[in-house]
Coordinates of C-alpha atoms and ligand atoms in Angstrom, one line a residue:
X1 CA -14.7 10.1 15.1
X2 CA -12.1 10.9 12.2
X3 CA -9.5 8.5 11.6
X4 CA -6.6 8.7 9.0
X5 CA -6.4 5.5 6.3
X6 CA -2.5 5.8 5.3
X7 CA -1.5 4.7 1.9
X8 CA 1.9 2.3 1.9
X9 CA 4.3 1.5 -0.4
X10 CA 5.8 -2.4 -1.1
X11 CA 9.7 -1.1 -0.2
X12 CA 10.7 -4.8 -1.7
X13 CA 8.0 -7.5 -3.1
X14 CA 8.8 -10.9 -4.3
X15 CA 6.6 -13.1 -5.8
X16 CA 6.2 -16.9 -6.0
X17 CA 4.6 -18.8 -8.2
X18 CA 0.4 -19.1 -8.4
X19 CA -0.6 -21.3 -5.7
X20 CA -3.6 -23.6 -5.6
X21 CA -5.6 -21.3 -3.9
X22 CA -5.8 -18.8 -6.8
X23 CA -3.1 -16.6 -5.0
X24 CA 0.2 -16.0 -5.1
X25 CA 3.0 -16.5 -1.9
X26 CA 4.4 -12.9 -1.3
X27 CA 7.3 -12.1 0.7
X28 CA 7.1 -7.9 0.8
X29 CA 8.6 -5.1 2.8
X30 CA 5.9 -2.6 3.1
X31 CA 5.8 0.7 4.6
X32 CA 3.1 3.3 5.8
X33 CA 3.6 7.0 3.7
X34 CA 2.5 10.0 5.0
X35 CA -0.3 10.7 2.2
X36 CA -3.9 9.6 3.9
X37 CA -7.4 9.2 2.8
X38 CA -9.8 10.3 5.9
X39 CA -12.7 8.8 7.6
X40 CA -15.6 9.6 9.7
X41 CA -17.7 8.0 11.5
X42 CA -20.6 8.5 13.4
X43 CA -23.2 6.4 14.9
X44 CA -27.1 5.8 13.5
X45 CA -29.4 4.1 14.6
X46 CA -31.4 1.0 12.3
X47 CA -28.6 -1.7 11.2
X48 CA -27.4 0.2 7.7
X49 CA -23.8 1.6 7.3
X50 CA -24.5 4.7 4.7
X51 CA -21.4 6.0 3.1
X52 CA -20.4 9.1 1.1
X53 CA -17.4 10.0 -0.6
X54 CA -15.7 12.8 -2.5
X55 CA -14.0 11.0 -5.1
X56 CA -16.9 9.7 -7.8
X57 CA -16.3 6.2 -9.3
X58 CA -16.0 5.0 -5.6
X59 CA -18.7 2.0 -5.0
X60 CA -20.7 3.1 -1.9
X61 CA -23.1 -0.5 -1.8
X62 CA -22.4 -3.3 0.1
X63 CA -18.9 -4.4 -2.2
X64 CA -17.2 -1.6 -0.5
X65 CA -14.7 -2.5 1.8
X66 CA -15.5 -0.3 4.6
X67 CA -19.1 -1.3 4.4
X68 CA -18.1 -5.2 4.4
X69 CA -16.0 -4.6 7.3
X70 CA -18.7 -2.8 9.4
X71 CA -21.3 -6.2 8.4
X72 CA -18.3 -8.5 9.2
X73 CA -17.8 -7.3 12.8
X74 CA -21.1 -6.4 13.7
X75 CA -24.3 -7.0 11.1
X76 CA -26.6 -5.2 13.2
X77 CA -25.4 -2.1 13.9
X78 CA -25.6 1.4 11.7
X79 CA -23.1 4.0 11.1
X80 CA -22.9 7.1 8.8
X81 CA -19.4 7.3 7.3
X82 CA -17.9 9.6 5.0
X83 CA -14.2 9.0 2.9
X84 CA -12.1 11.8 1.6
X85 CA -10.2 10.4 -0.8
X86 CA -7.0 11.6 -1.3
X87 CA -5.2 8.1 -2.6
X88 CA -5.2 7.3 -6.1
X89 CA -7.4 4.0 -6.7
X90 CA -5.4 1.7 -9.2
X91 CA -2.0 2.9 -8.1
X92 CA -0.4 0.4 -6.1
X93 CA -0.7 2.4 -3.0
X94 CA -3.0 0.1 -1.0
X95 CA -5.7 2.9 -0.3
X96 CA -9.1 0.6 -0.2
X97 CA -6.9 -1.7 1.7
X98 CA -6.2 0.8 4.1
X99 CA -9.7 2.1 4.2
X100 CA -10.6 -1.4 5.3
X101 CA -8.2 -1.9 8.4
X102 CA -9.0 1.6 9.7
X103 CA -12.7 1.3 9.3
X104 CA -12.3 -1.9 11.6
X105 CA -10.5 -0.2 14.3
X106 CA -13.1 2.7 14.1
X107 CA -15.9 0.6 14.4
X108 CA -14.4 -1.3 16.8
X109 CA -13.9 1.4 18.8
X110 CA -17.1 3.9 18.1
X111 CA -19.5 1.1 18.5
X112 CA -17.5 -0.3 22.1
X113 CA -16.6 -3.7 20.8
X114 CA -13.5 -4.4 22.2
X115 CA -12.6 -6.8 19.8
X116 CA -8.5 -7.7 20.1
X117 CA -6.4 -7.6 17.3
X118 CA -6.3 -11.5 16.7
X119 CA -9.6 -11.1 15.8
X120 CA -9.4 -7.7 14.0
X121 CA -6.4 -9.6 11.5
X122 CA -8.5 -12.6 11.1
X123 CA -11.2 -10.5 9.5
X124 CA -8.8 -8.4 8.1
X125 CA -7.3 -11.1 6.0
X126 CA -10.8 -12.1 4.7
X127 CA -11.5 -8.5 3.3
X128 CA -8.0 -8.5 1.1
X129 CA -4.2 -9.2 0.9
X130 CA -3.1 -5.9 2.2
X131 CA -5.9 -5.2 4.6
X132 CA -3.4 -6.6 7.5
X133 CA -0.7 -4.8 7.4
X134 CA -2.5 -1.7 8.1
X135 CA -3.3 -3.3 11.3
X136 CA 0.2 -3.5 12.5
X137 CA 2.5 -1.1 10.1
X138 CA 3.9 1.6 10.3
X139 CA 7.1 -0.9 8.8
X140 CA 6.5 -4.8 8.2
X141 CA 7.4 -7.4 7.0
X142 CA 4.4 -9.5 5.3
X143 CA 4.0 -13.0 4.0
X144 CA 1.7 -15.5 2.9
X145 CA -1.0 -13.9 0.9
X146 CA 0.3 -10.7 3.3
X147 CA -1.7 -11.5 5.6
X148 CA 1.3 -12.7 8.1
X149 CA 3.1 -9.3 9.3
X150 CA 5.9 -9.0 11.2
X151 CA 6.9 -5.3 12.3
X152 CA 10.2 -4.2 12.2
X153 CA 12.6 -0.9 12.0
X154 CA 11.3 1.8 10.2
X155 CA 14.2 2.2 7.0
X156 CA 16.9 5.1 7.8
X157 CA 15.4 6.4 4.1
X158 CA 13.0 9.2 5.6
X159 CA 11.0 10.5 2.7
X160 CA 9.6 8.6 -0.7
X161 CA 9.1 10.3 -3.4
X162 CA 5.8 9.2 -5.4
X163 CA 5.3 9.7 -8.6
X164 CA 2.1 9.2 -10.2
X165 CA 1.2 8.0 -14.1
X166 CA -1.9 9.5 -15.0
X167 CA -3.3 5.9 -15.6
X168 CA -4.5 3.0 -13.7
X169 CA -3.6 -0.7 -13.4
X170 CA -5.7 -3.7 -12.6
X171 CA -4.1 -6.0 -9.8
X172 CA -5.9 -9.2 -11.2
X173 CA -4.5 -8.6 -14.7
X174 CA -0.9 -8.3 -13.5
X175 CA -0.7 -11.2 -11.9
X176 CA -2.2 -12.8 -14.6
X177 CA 1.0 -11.9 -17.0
X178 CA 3.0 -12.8 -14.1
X179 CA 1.9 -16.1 -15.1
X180 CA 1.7 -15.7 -18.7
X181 CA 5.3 -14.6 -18.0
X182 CA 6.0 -17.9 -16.0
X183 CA 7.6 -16.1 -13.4
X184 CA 7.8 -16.6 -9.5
X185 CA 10.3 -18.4 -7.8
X186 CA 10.0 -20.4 -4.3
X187 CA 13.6 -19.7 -3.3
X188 CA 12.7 -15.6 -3.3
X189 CA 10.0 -16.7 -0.6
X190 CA 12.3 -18.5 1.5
X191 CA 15.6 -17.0 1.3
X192 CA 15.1 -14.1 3.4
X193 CA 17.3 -10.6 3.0
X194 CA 19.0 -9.5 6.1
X195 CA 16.5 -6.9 7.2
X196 CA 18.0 -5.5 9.7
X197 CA 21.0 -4.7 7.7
X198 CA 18.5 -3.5 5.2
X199 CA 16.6 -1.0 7.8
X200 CA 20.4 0.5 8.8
X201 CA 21.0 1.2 4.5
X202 CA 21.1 4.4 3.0
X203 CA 18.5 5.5 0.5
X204 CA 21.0 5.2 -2.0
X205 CA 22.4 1.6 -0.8
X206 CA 18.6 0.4 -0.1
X207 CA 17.4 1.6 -3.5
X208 CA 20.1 -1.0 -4.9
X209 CA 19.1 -3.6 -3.6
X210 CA 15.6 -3.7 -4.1
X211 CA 13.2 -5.8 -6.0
X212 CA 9.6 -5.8 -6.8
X213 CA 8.8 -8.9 -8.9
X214 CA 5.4 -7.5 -10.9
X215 CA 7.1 -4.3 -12.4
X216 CA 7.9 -7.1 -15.5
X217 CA 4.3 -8.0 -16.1
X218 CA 3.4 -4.7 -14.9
X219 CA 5.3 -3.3 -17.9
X220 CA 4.5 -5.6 -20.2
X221 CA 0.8 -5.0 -19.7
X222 CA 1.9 -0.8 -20.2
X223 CA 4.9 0.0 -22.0
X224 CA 4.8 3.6 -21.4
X225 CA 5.2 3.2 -17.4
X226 CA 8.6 0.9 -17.7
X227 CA 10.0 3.5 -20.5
X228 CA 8.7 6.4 -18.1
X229 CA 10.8 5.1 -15.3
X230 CA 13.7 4.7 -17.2
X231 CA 13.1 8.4 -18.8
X232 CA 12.8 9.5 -14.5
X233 CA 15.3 7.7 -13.6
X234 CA 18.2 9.2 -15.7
X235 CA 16.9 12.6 -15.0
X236 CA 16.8 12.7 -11.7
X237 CA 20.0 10.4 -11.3
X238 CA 18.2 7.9 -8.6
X239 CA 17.0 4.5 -8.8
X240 CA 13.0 4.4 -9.1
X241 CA 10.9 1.3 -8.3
X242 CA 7.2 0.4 -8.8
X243 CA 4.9 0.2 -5.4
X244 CA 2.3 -2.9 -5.8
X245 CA 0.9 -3.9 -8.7
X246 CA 1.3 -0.4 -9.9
X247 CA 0.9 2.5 -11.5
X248 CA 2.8 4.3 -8.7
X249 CA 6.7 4.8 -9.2
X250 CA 8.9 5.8 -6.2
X251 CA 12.4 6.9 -4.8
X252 CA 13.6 7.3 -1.7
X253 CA 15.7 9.6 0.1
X254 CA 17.6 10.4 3.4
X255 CA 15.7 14.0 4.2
X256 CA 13.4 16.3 3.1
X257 CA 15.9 18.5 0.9
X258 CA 16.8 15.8 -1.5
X259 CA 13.0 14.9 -1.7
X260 CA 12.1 18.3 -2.7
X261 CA 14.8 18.4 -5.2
X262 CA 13.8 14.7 -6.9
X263 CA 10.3 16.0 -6.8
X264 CA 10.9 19.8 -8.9
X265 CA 13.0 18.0 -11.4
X266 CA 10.1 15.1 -11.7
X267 CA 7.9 18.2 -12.4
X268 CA 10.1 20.1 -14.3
X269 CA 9.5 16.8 -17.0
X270 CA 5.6 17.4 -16.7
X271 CA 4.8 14.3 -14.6
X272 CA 3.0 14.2 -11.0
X273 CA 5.2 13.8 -8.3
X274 CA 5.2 14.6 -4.5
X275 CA 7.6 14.0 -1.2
X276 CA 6.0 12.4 1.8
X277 CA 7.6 11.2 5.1
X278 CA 8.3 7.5 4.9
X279 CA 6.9 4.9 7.6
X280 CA 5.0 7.9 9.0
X281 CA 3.4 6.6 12.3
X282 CA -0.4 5.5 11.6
X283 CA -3.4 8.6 12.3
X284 CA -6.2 7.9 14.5
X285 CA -8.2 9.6 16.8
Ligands
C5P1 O1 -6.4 -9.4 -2.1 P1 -6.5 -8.3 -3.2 O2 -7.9 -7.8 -3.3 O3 -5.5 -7.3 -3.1 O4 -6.2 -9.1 -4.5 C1 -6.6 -8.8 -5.8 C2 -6.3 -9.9 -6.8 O5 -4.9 -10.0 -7.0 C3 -6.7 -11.3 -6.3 O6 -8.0 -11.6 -6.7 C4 -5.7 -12.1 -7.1 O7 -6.1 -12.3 -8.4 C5 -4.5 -11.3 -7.1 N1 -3.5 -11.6 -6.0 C6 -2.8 -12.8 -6.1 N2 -1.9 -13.1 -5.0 C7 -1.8 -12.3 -4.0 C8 -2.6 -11.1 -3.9 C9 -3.4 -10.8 -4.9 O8 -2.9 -13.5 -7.0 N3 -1.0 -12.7 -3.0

């Protein structure tokens, strides 16, 4: 069975403050891209789910997500699995995250569970904050921890433009300078933008009004990534946000043209950059 694991981008993320749980209150618009890690799976036989990947520096013991989710729906069955990696790890793009969720419906499905989704997203939101929406996507709204996802219109933006630092950031450490920072409101959780107005918005008219509360710690931590997007944005004359925790900047745009052209001129000034479809509907098989 092959199954595509989507990477998303947080469209919008607020941030309130640390709770007592050790976690922070999110209120995010997030969004499925059309840039995919891949997963197969096939069954074994004993109770041991053996995984291989491409990319090295990718944990293949029992911490790895896909491997927890197999033990957490079913400890005593096996699997071979293998992950092509194709999402950055450290970029804000939720790829492990995504990993997780798909894995569950693969195994869910391969080994004739019929587990339903209430009980997919419960163990979903055990294995990590973004691990959820995956379940639900392609374009959510998610609160709580994340775990809470409501779907709604895909944006009228079509394509994001991603641009990638060569360097990594730890999600731990920016919320830790979030804190440092004493930032996080209550208000941003419960005074919710009109999202429906917000799904009708041009590229342009979205990209205005969006907000994603860790690019300050996030630049704080790094420097060199808020003077980057500053650098990007007046070259390419379009607003550019931070996805996650970071490292990955993007843009949006209303068609596949105006991507193209955003991501030559990103080029042009020696940085990584590619166009992919926004909200792009989620692979399986
Ligand atoms: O759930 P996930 O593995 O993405 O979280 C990584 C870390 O980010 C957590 O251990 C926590 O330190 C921080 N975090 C947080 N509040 C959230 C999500 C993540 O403080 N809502």
């Amino acid at each position: 069975m092959r199954i595509l694991s989507p990477a998303k981008i947080n469209l919008h993320l607020r941030v309130g403050p640390l709770a007592a749980d050790g976690f922070h209150p999110l209120l995010s618009w997030m969004c499925t891209v059309g840039l995919h890690d891949t997963i197969d799976l096939e069954p074994a036989s004993g109770d041991e789910i053996k995984l291989s990947c491409d990319r090295p520096g990718v944990p293949l013991d029992a911490t790895n997500l896909i491997v927890r989710a197999g033990k957490m729906l079913d400890p005593l069955r096996a699997a071979e699995v293998n992950l092509k990696k194709q999402i950055p790890m450290g970029g804000g793009l939720g790829g492990g995250s995504s990993n997780a969720a798909f894995a569950l419906i693969g195994f869910n499905r391969m080994w004739n569970l019929n587990l339903l989704q209430n009980r997919l997203s419960q163990i979903a939101a055990q294995l990590g904050s973004d691990v959820t929406f995956f379940l639900h996507g392609p374009s959510s709204i998610c609160a709580g921890r994340g775990e809470h996802v409501r779907p709604i219109d895909k944006p009228r933006a079509k394509f994001a433009v991603l641009i990638f630092p060569k360097l990594s950031m730890s999600t731990p450490a920016v919320y830790r300078r979030f804190d440092e920072m004493k930032l996080g409101s209550m208000d941003a959780m419960t005074s919710e933008p009109a999202w429906n107005a917000w799904t009708e918005m041009s590229a342009k008219e979205l990209l205005e009004v969006l907000i994603n509360d860790l690019e300050a710690p996030a630049f704080s931590i790094c420097p060199d990534l808020g003077e980057m997007r500053s650098r990007l944005q007046k070259t390419i004359g379009r607003i550019i946000r931070m996805s996650g925790s970071g490292s990955t900047l993007f843009t949006l745009t209303d068609n596949r043209n105006e991507a193209e052209r955003a991501v030559k001129e990103i080029r042009q000034t020696g940085f990584n950059a590619d166009a992919f479809e926004l909200a792009a509907d989620l692979g399986g098989s």
